[in-house]
PDB file of C-alpha atoms in Angstrom:
ATOM      1  CA  MET A 251     -18.261   5.037   6.427  1.00 68.00           C
ATOM      2  CA  GLN A 252     -19.939   7.091   4.988  1.00 74.00           C
ATOM      3  CA  ASP A 253     -19.131  10.104   7.419  1.00 85.00           C
ATOM      4  CA  ILE A 254     -15.186  10.855   6.625  1.00 90.00           C
ATOM      5  CA  SER A 255     -15.416  14.292   8.675  1.00 91.00           C
ATOM      6  CA  GLY A 256     -14.082  14.582  12.137  1.00 93.00           C
ATOM      7  CA  LYS A 257     -11.854  11.220  12.399  1.00 95.00           C
ATOM      8  CA  THR A 258      -7.897  10.529  12.221  1.00 97.00           C
ATOM      9  CA  ALA A 259      -6.270   8.801   9.333  1.00 97.00           C
ATOM     10  CA  ILE A 260      -2.679   7.896   9.477  1.00 98.00           C
ATOM     11  CA  VAL A 261      -1.332   7.340   5.540  1.00 97.00           C
ATOM     12  CA  THR A 262       2.366   6.137   4.869  1.00 98.00           C
ATOM     13  CA  GLY A 263       4.440   6.816   2.058  1.00 96.00           C
ATOM     14  CA  ALA A 264       2.462  10.570   2.136  1.00 95.00           C
ATOM     15  CA  ALA A 265       5.267  12.183   1.350  1.00 94.00           C
ATOM     16  CA  SER A 266       4.657  11.977  -2.935  1.00 88.00           C
ATOM     17  CA  GLY A 267       2.182  10.046  -5.059  1.00 84.00           C
ATOM     18  CA  ILE A 268      -0.303   7.694  -4.352  1.00 87.00           C
ATOM     19  CA  GLY A 269      -0.139   8.738  -0.192  1.00 91.00           C
ATOM     20  CA  LEU A 270       0.075  12.628  -0.911  1.00 91.00           C
ATOM     21  CA  ALA A 271      -3.245  11.827  -3.316  1.00 88.00           C
ATOM     22  CA  ILE A 272      -4.871   9.594  -0.323  1.00 90.00           C
ATOM     23  CA  ALA A 273      -4.245  12.511   2.413  1.00 93.00           C
ATOM     24  CA  THR A 274      -5.741  14.938   0.151  1.00 90.00           C
ATOM     25  CA  ALA A 275      -8.631  12.954  -0.294  1.00 89.00           C
ATOM     26  CA  LEU A 276      -8.663  12.326   4.009  1.00 92.00           C
ATOM     27  CA  ALA A 277      -8.266  16.094   4.172  1.00 92.00           C
ATOM     28  CA  GLU A 278     -10.325  17.472   1.738  1.00 88.00           C
ATOM     29  CA  ALA A 279     -13.337  15.312   3.118  1.00 89.00           C
ATOM     30  CA  GLY A 280     -13.279  16.782   6.615  1.00 91.00           C
ATOM     31  CA  ALA A 281     -10.201  14.477   8.040  1.00 94.00           C
ATOM     32  CA  ASN A 282      -7.130  14.777  10.537  1.00 95.00           C
ATOM     33  CA  VAL A 283      -4.870  13.687   8.833  1.00 96.00           C
ATOM     34  CA  VAL A 284      -1.683  12.014  10.026  1.00 97.00           C
ATOM     35  CA  MET A 285       0.934  12.688   7.008  1.00 97.00           C
ATOM     36  CA  ALA A 286       3.768   9.314   7.666  1.00 98.00           C
ATOM     37  CA  ASP A 287       6.675   8.585   5.699  1.00 97.00           C
ATOM     38  CA  ILE A 288      10.322   8.331   5.708  1.00 95.00           C
ATOM     39  CA  GLN A 289      11.108  10.878   4.410  1.00 93.00           C
ATOM     40  CA  LYS A 290      11.196  13.361   6.939  1.00 95.00           C
ATOM     41  CA  ASP A 291      12.030  16.740   4.832  1.00 96.00           C
ATOM     42  CA  ALA A 292       9.515  16.054   2.157  1.00 95.00           C
ATOM     43  CA  VAL A 293       6.100  14.772   4.222  1.00 96.00           C
ATOM     44  CA  GLU A 294       6.461  17.914   6.059  1.00 96.00           C
ATOM     45  CA  ALA A 295       6.675  19.808   3.139  1.00 95.00           C
ATOM     46  CA  ALA A 296       3.673  18.048   1.758  1.00 94.00           C
ATOM     47  CA  ALA A 297       1.509  18.329   5.130  1.00 94.00           C
ATOM     48  CA  HIS A 298       2.328  22.393   4.724  1.00 92.00           C
ATOM     49  CA  GLY A 299       1.315  21.923   1.415  1.00 90.00           C
ATOM     50  CA  LEU A 300      -2.551  21.074   2.874  1.00 86.00           C
ATOM     51  CA  SER A 301      -2.461  22.883   6.122  1.00 79.00           C
ATOM     52  CA  GLY A 302      -1.913  26.146   3.873  1.00 68.00           C
ATOM     53  CA  THR A 303      -5.607  24.999   3.166  1.00 64.00           C
ATOM     54  CA  ASN A 304      -6.728  25.275   6.567  1.00 64.00           C
ATOM     55  CA  LYS A 305      -6.949  21.180   7.179  1.00 76.00           C
ATOM     56  CA  ARG A 306      -5.666  19.650   9.777  1.00 91.00           C
ATOM     57  CA  VAL A 307      -2.780  17.643   9.352  1.00 95.00           C
ATOM     58  CA  MET A 308      -0.115  16.445  10.949  1.00 96.00           C
ATOM     59  CA  PRO A 309       3.637  14.922   9.655  1.00 97.00           C
ATOM     60  CA  VAL A 310       5.258  12.201  11.085  1.00 98.00           C
ATOM     61  CA  ARG A 311       8.623  10.136  10.293  1.00 98.00           C
ATOM     62  CA  VAL A 312       7.970   6.710   9.980  1.00 98.00           C
ATOM     63  CA  ASP A 313       9.548   3.648   8.471  1.00 98.00           C
ATOM     64  CA  VAL A 314       7.777   1.147   8.254  1.00 98.00           C
ATOM     65  CA  THR A 315      10.009  -1.632   8.635  1.00 97.00           C
ATOM     66  CA  LEU A 316      10.323  -1.421  12.200  1.00 98.00           C
ATOM     67  CA  GLU A 317       7.791  -1.924  13.826  1.00 98.00           C
ATOM     68  CA  GLN A 318       8.912   0.875  16.750  1.00 98.00           C
ATOM     69  CA  SER A 319       8.871   3.012  14.020  1.00 98.00           C
ATOM     70  CA  VAL A 320       5.533   2.484  13.340  1.00 98.00           C
ATOM     71  CA  ILE A 321       4.531   2.073  17.025  1.00 98.00           C
ATOM     72  CA  ASP A 322       6.006   6.029  17.609  1.00 98.00           C
ATOM     73  CA  ALA A 323       3.553   6.735  14.500  1.00 98.00           C
ATOM     74  CA  LEU A 324       0.573   5.681  15.856  1.00 98.00           C
ATOM     75  CA  ALA A 325       1.209   7.493  19.585  1.00 98.00           C
ATOM     76  CA  GLU A 326       1.655  10.775  17.639  1.00 97.00           C
ATOM     77  CA  ALA A 327      -1.916   9.990  15.852  1.00 97.00           C
ATOM     78  CA  GLU A 328      -3.069   9.339  18.983  1.00 97.00           C
ATOM     79  CA  ARG A 329      -2.006  11.842  21.282  1.00 97.00           C
ATOM     80  CA  ALA A 330      -2.614  14.517  17.968  1.00 95.00           C
ATOM     81  CA  PHE A 331      -5.984  13.806  17.285  1.00 96.00           C
ATOM     82  CA  GLY A 332      -7.604  11.071  19.565  1.00 95.00           C
ATOM     83  CA  LYS A 333      -8.975   8.116  18.239  1.00 97.00           C
ATOM     84  CA  LEU A 334      -7.433   6.904  15.053  1.00 98.00           C
ATOM     85  CA  HIS A 335     -10.102   5.884  12.300  1.00 97.00           C
ATOM     86  CA  ILE A 336      -9.035   5.391   8.926  1.00 97.00           C
ATOM     87  CA  ALA A 337      -4.718   3.552   8.389  1.00 98.00           C
ATOM     88  CA  CYS A 338      -3.982   3.922   4.629  1.00 97.00           C
ATOM     89  CA  ASN A 339      -0.690   1.213   4.479  1.00 98.00           C
ATOM     90  CA  ASN A 340       0.488   2.923   1.342  1.00 96.00           C
ATOM     91  CA  ALA A 341       4.524   2.814   1.828  1.00 95.00           C
ATOM     92  CA  GLY A 342       6.020   0.889  -1.101  1.00 94.00           C
ATOM     93  CA  VAL A 343       9.158   0.112  -3.016  1.00 92.00           C
ATOM     94  CA  PRO A 344       9.888  -0.797  -6.155  1.00 88.00           C
ATOM     95  CA  MET A 345      11.864  -4.175  -7.121  1.00 89.00           C
ATOM     96  CA  HIS A 346      11.888  -4.374 -11.380  1.00 84.00           C
ATOM     97  CA  GLY A 347      14.697  -5.043 -14.239  1.00 86.00           C
ATOM     98  CA  THR A 348      16.746  -7.908 -12.838  1.00 91.00           C
ATOM     99  CA  GLN A 349      16.154 -11.217 -12.602  1.00 94.00           C
ATOM    100  CA  LEU A 350      15.191 -13.768  -9.457  1.00 95.00           C
ATOM    101  CA  VAL A 351      18.392 -15.890  -9.728  1.00 96.00           C
ATOM    102  CA  ASP A 352      20.100 -12.672  -9.598  1.00 95.00           C
ATOM    103  CA  LEU A 353      18.559 -10.648  -6.878  1.00 95.00           C
ATOM    104  CA  PRO A 354      21.054 -10.162  -3.954  1.00 94.00           C
ATOM    105  CA  PRO A 355      20.035 -11.065  -0.686  1.00 95.00           C
ATOM    106  CA  GLY A 356      19.553  -7.046   0.395  1.00 94.00           C
ATOM    107  CA  ASP A 357      17.764  -6.264  -2.360  1.00 94.00           C
ATOM    108  CA  TRP A 358      14.995  -9.150  -1.459  1.00 96.00           C
ATOM    109  CA  GLU A 359      14.988  -7.913   2.110  1.00 96.00           C
ATOM    110  CA  PHE A 360      14.585  -3.918   0.993  1.00 95.00           C
ATOM    111  CA  VAL A 361      11.435  -4.999  -1.164  1.00 96.00           C
ATOM    112  CA  ILE A 362       9.946  -7.323   1.642  1.00 98.00           C
ATOM    113  CA  GLY A 363      10.673  -5.090   4.315  1.00 97.00           C
ATOM    114  CA  VAL A 364       8.759  -2.522   2.651  1.00 97.00           C
ATOM    115  CA  ASN A 365       5.928  -3.907   0.730  1.00 98.00           C
ATOM    116  CA  ILE A 366       4.807  -6.381   3.276  1.00 98.00           C
ATOM    117  CA  TRP A 367       6.528  -5.686   6.714  1.00 98.00           C
ATOM    118  CA  GLY A 368       4.910  -2.361   6.085  1.00 98.00           C
ATOM    119  CA  ILE A 369       1.796  -3.522   6.373  1.00 98.00           C
ATOM    120  CA  ILE A 370       1.875  -6.156   8.511  1.00 98.00           C
ATOM    121  CA  HIS A 371       3.019  -4.060  11.290  1.00 98.00           C
ATOM    122  CA  GLY A 372       0.044  -1.298  10.152  1.00 98.00           C
ATOM    123  CA  ILE A 373      -2.582  -4.099  10.790  1.00 98.00           C
ATOM    124  CA  ARG A 374      -0.762  -5.710  14.122  1.00 98.00           C
ATOM    125  CA  HIS A 375      -0.697  -1.799  15.911  1.00 98.00           C
ATOM    126  CA  PHE A 376      -3.396   0.095  13.408  1.00 98.00           C
ATOM    127  CA  VAL A 377      -6.062  -2.249  13.228  1.00 98.00           C
ATOM    128  CA  PRO A 378      -6.514  -2.682  17.240  1.00 98.00           C
ATOM    129  CA  ALA A 379      -5.785   0.627  17.643  1.00 98.00           C
ATOM    130  CA  ILE A 380      -8.612   1.320  15.582  1.00 98.00           C
ATOM    131  CA  LEU A 381     -10.455  -1.315  17.156  1.00 98.00           C
ATOM    132  CA  LYS A 382     -10.236  -0.477  20.739  1.00 97.00           C
ATOM    133  CA  HIS A 383     -12.915   2.708  20.984  1.00 97.00           C
ATOM    134  CA  GLY A 384     -15.699   1.033  18.609  1.00 95.00           C
ATOM    135  CA  GLU A 385     -16.305   3.261  15.694  1.00 96.00           C
ATOM    136  CA  GLU A 386     -16.583   2.652  12.417  1.00 96.00           C
ATOM    137  CA  GLY A 387     -13.460   2.479  10.808  1.00 96.00           C
ATOM    138  CA  HIS A 388     -11.487   1.304   7.436  1.00 96.00           C
ATOM    139  CA  VAL A 389      -8.198   0.162   6.788  1.00 97.00           C
ATOM    140  CA  VAL A 390      -6.749   0.405   3.215  1.00 96.00           C
ATOM    141  CA  ASN A 391      -3.454  -1.396   1.679  1.00 97.00           C
ATOM    142  CA  THR A 392      -2.467  -0.193  -0.990  1.00 95.00           C
ATOM    143  CA  ALA A 393      -1.268  -3.309  -3.586  1.00 95.00           C
ATOM    144  CA  SER A 394      -1.042  -3.072  -7.040  1.00 93.00           C
ATOM    145  CA  VAL A 395      -2.040  -4.667 -10.252  1.00 92.00           C
ATOM    146  CA  ALA A 396       0.990  -6.089 -10.281  1.00 92.00           C
ATOM    147  CA  GLY A 397      -0.329  -8.586  -7.068  1.00 94.00           C
ATOM    148  CA  PHE A 398      -2.688  -9.946  -9.580  1.00 95.00           C
ATOM    149  CA  GLN A 399      -0.283 -11.045 -12.520  1.00 90.00           C
ATOM    150  CA  ASN A 400       3.658 -11.029 -13.808  1.00 89.00           C
ATOM    151  CA  ARG A 401       4.186  -8.934 -16.370  1.00 82.00           C
ATOM    152  CA  ARG A 402       6.538 -10.834 -19.204  1.00 84.00           C
ATOM    153  CA  GLY A 403      10.247  -9.214 -19.924  1.00 83.00           C
ATOM    154  CA  THR A 404       9.415  -7.486 -17.095  1.00 83.00           C
ATOM    155  CA  ASN A 405      11.838  -9.055 -14.680  1.00 89.00           C
ATOM    156  CA  GLN A 406       8.984  -7.552 -11.127  1.00 90.00           C
ATOM    157  CA  GLY A 407       9.055 -10.996  -9.841  1.00 94.00           C
ATOM    158  CA  PRO A 408      10.082  -9.745  -6.686  1.00 95.00           C
ATOM    159  CA  TYR A 409       7.412  -6.346  -6.602  1.00 94.00           C
ATOM    160  CA  SER A 410       4.752  -8.412  -7.971  1.00 95.00           C
ATOM    161  CA  MET A 411       5.315 -11.248  -4.853  1.00 97.00           C
ATOM    162  CA  SER A 412       5.702  -8.796  -2.376  1.00 98.00           C
ATOM    163  CA  LYS A 413       2.331  -6.777  -4.007  1.00 97.00           C
ATOM    164  CA  TYR A 414       0.660 -11.146  -4.112  1.00 98.00           C
ATOM    165  CA  ALA A 415       1.365 -11.024  -0.498  1.00 98.00           C
ATOM    166  CA  ALA A 416      -0.299  -7.616   0.303  1.00 98.00           C
ATOM    167  CA  LEU A 417      -3.337  -8.999  -1.620  1.00 98.00           C
ATOM    168  CA  SER A 418      -3.529 -11.502   0.372  1.00 98.00           C
ATOM    169  CA  LEU A 419      -3.011 -10.196   3.762  1.00 98.00           C
ATOM    170  CA  SER A 420      -5.927  -7.652   2.967  1.00 98.00           C
ATOM    171  CA  GLU A 421      -8.341 -10.634   2.279  1.00 98.00           C
ATOM    172  CA  ALA A 422      -7.559 -12.364   5.722  1.00 98.00           C
ATOM    173  CA  LEU A 423      -7.782  -9.087   7.014  1.00 98.00           C
ATOM    174  CA  GLU A 424     -11.473  -8.844   5.576  1.00 98.00           C
ATOM    175  CA  HIS A 425     -12.583 -11.973   6.615  1.00 98.00           C
ATOM    176  CA  GLU A 426     -10.555 -11.730  10.344  1.00 98.00           C
ATOM    177  CA  LEU A 427     -12.676  -8.569  10.231  1.00 98.00           C
ATOM    178  CA  GLU A 428     -16.665  -9.805   9.422  1.00 97.00           C
ATOM    179  CA  GLY A 429     -18.981  -8.682  11.263  1.00 95.00           C
ATOM    180  CA  SER A 430     -16.978  -6.040  13.348  1.00 96.00           C
ATOM    181  CA  THR A 431     -17.504  -1.783  12.658  1.00 95.00           C
ATOM    182  CA  VAL A 432     -14.250  -1.732  10.289  1.00 96.00           C
ATOM    183  CA  GLY A 433     -14.073  -2.348   6.669  1.00 95.00           C
ATOM    184  CA  VAL A 434     -11.173  -3.179   4.049  1.00 96.00           C
ATOM    185  CA  SER A 435     -10.199  -2.196   0.203  1.00 95.00           C
ATOM    186  CA  VAL A 436      -7.346  -3.279  -0.651  1.00 96.00           C
ATOM    187  CA  LEU A 437      -6.154  -0.795  -2.929  1.00 93.00           C
ATOM    188  CA  CYS A 438      -4.514  -2.029  -7.055  1.00 92.00           C
ATOM    189  CA  PRO A 439      -3.784   0.954  -9.143  1.00 87.00           C
ATOM    190  CA  GLY A 440      -2.643   0.358 -12.376  1.00 81.00           C
ATOM    191  CA  PRO A 441       0.812   2.509 -13.835  1.00 70.00           C
ATOM    192  CA  ILE A 442       0.587   5.647 -12.170  1.00 63.00           C
ATOM    193  CA  ALA A 443       2.201   8.772 -12.273  1.00 54.00           C
ATOM    194  CA  THR A 444       4.926   8.585  -8.852  1.00 50.00           C
ATOM    195  CA  ASN A 445       8.337   8.210  -7.183  1.00 56.00           C
ATOM    196  CA  ILE A 446       8.302   4.991  -6.382  1.00 52.00           C
ATOM    197  CA  ALA A 447      11.029   4.196  -9.433  1.00 50.00           C
ATOM    198  CA  ARG A 448      13.267   6.329  -6.588  1.00 54.00           C
ATOM    199  CA  GLY A 449      12.805   4.526  -3.725  1.00 49.00           C
ATOM    200  CA  ALA A 450      15.907   2.356  -2.871  1.00 56.00           C
ATOM    201  CA  ARG A 451      17.215   6.419  -2.620  1.00 59.00           C
ATOM    202  CA  ASN A 452      15.206   6.913   0.603  1.00 66.00           C
ATOM    203  CA  ARG A 453      16.017   2.925   1.483  1.00 65.00           C
ATOM    204  CA  PRO A 454      16.953   2.526   5.242  1.00 62.00           C
ATOM    205  CA  ASP A 455      20.497   2.531   6.631  1.00 73.00           C
ATOM    206  CA  HIS A 456      19.744  -1.097   8.521  1.00 69.00           C
ATOM    207  CA  LEU A 457      18.549  -2.480   4.265  1.00 59.00           C
ATOM    208  CA  GLY A 458      22.033  -1.447   2.748  1.00 65.00           C
ATOM    209  CA  GLY A 459      21.294   2.197   2.486  1.00 67.00           C
ATOM    210  CA  PRO A 460      19.883   5.081   0.003  1.00 62.00           C
ATOM    211  CA  GLN A 461      21.209   3.699  -3.624  1.00 59.00           C
ATOM    212  CA  VAL A 462      20.993   5.072  -6.707  1.00 60.00           C
ATOM    213  CA  HIS A 463      19.797   2.679  -9.762  1.00 59.00           C
ATOM    214  CA  THR A 464      20.231   5.528 -12.722  1.00 58.00           C
ATOM    215  CA  SER A 465      19.229   2.379 -15.779  1.00 54.00           C
ATOM    216  CA  ASP A 466      16.450   0.427 -13.369  1.00 58.00           C
ATOM    217  CA  GLU A 467      15.018   3.957 -12.325  1.00 49.00           C
ATOM    218  CA  THR A 468      15.092   5.292 -16.119  1.00 49.00           C
ATOM    219  CA  VAL A 469      13.034   1.821 -17.105  1.00 49.00           C
ATOM    220  CA  LEU A 470      10.523   1.865 -14.440  1.00 50.00           C
ATOM    221  CA  ALA A 471       9.354   5.806 -14.854  1.00 48.00           C
ATOM    222  CA  GLU A 472       9.084   4.933 -18.631  1.00 48.00           C
ATOM    223  CA  ARG A 473       6.576   2.001 -17.766  1.00 51.00           C
ATOM    224  CA  LEU A 474       4.525   4.665 -15.595  1.00 48.00           C
ATOM    225  CA  ALA A 475       1.837   6.671 -16.549  1.00 48.00           C
ATOM    226  CA  ARG A 476       1.632  10.224 -16.506  1.00 55.00           C
ATOM    227  CA  THR A 477      -1.143  10.563 -15.208  1.00 54.00           C
ATOM    228  CA  GLY A 478      -1.877  10.410 -11.547  1.00 54.00           C
ATOM    229  CA  LEU A 479      -3.865   8.679  -9.309  1.00 56.00           C
ATOM    230  CA  ASP A 480      -7.553  10.052  -8.752  1.00 63.00           C
ATOM    231  CA  PRO A 481      -8.198  10.847  -5.147  1.00 57.00           C
ATOM    232  CA  GLN A 482     -11.468  10.684  -4.787  1.00 63.00           C
ATOM    233  CA  ARG A 483     -12.014   6.742  -6.088  1.00 69.00           C
ATOM    234  CA  VAL A 484     -10.149   5.959  -2.442  1.00 70.00           C
ATOM    235  CA  GLY A 485     -12.727   8.150  -0.538  1.00 67.00           C
ATOM    236  CA  ASP A 486     -15.382   6.282  -2.437  1.00 74.00           C
ATOM    237  CA  ALA A 487     -13.973   2.627  -1.445  1.00 77.00           C
ATOM    238  CA  ILE A 488     -13.969   3.997   2.019  1.00 77.00           C
ATOM    239  CA  ARG A 489     -17.520   4.864   1.564  1.00 78.00           C
ATOM    240  CA  THR A 490     -18.947   2.386  -0.232  1.00 81.00           C
ATOM    241  CA  LYS A 491     -16.666  -0.425   1.308  1.00 83.00           C
ATOM    242  CA  THR A 492     -16.104  -1.554  -2.197  1.00 90.00           C
ATOM    243  CA  PHE A 493     -12.306  -4.124  -1.351  1.00 95.00           C
ATOM    244  CA  TYR A 494     -10.271  -4.319  -5.008  1.00 95.00           C
ATOM    245  CA  ALA A 495     -10.114  -1.375  -5.506  1.00 92.00           C
ATOM    246  CA  PHE A 496      -8.941  -1.206  -9.332  1.00 91.00           C
ATOM    247  CA  VAL A 497      -8.220   2.586 -10.407  1.00 84.00           C
ATOM    248  CA  GLY A 498      -6.276   3.603 -13.842  1.00 79.00           C
ATOM    249  CA  ALA A 499      -5.297   1.438 -16.757  1.00 80.00           C
ATOM    250  CA  VAL A 500      -5.534  -2.267 -15.644  1.00 85.00           C
ATOM    251  CA  PRO A 501      -4.837  -5.212 -18.114  1.00 86.00           C
ATOM    252  CA  ALA A 502      -8.571  -7.105 -17.773  1.00 91.00           C
ATOM    253  CA  ASP A 503      -7.542  -9.711 -20.387  1.00 92.00           C
ATOM    254  CA  VAL A 504      -3.583 -10.053 -18.347  1.00 91.00           C
ATOM    255  CA  ILE A 505      -5.944 -11.054 -14.878  1.00 93.00           C
ATOM    256  CA  LYS A 506      -8.793 -12.919 -16.893  1.00 95.00           C
ATOM    257  CA  SER A 507      -6.688 -15.156 -18.551  1.00 94.00           C
ATOM    258  CA  ARG A 508      -4.396 -15.924 -15.626  1.00 94.00           C
ATOM    259  CA  HIS A 509      -7.853 -16.861 -13.272  1.00 94.00           C
ATOM    260  CA  ARG A 510      -9.092 -18.916 -16.799  1.00 96.00           C
ATOM    261  CA  ARG A 511      -5.561 -20.831 -16.207  1.00 95.00           C
ATOM    262  CA  ILE A 512      -6.207 -21.418 -12.636  1.00 95.00           C
ATOM    263  CA  GLU A 513      -9.454 -22.696 -13.586  1.00 94.00           C
ATOM    264  CA  ASP A 514      -9.111 -24.624 -16.442  1.00 95.00           C
ATOM    265  CA  ALA A 515      -6.527 -26.517 -13.798  1.00 95.00           C
ATOM    266  CA  LEU A 516      -8.554 -27.114 -11.574  1.00 94.00           C
ATOM    267  CA  ASN A 517     -10.493 -29.892 -13.988  1.00 92.00           C
ATOM    268  CA  SER A 518      -7.348 -32.240 -13.479  1.00 91.00           C
ATOM    269  CA  PRO A 519      -8.091 -35.392 -13.483  1.00 91.00           C
ATOM    270  CA  TRP A 520      -5.509 -35.130  -9.616  1.00 92.00           C
ATOM    271  CA  VAL A 521      -7.900 -32.384  -8.183  1.00 92.00           C
ATOM    272  CA  THR A 522     -10.758 -33.626  -5.816  1.00 91.00           C
ATOM    273  CA  HIS A 523     -13.031 -30.326  -5.237  1.00 89.00           C
ATOM    274  CA  TYR A 524     -14.375 -29.639  -1.410  1.00 89.00           C
TER     275      TYR A 524
END
């Protein structure tokens, strides 16, 4: 999509952090932006901040873990702006600091519900809405550099698992949309200053309700960079159809080392190539 102006976008997790940066970039490029977030008051305040610059933005509350909530948000977007062109499945939560064997089922359900089902619901409903009018469109799924490697000593296995899934879903979606007018990008940020460390405070009731893990939040917050996401990078990815959209500090050597290990394993005498 070379021209985003006048198109309609929906961004989940848009009240702050990466989602707000994406919404800002799209609004600055002239798009109509539906800012969707589970935090009703926060997303309304964020939208008010953008609308004050004469941008066409609309806040909606969405719980991406619930399919009907995503369907309702899409309906509001189409009622307000008509055709949907851009879907940014960005909502995400952390899950760091606890070993796999010690993490309770409810925490697994929470990270899977937001980071994986949130994207699945977006694919199932936003993508058909974009395809049905036949105009150019784009899907941006937010993964992470954690989707390419498990960092030792962080106990971030559940989070990395969910971001590996986001990466795989994006790759599959790109294959399925090949030849269509809809492009796909998977956003892979490094450590960036966001509110993700406080994600459990917005945990929906059906997944255990709000929780405060002060020690975990402190540890994760210390690992995050102090700088935010350059929103221009997201607009660039959409315009140039960049698939792997790395932004921020990326542990390139660690990722390359992992891929070399995979390539070395392919030379095993037990492997038949096809």
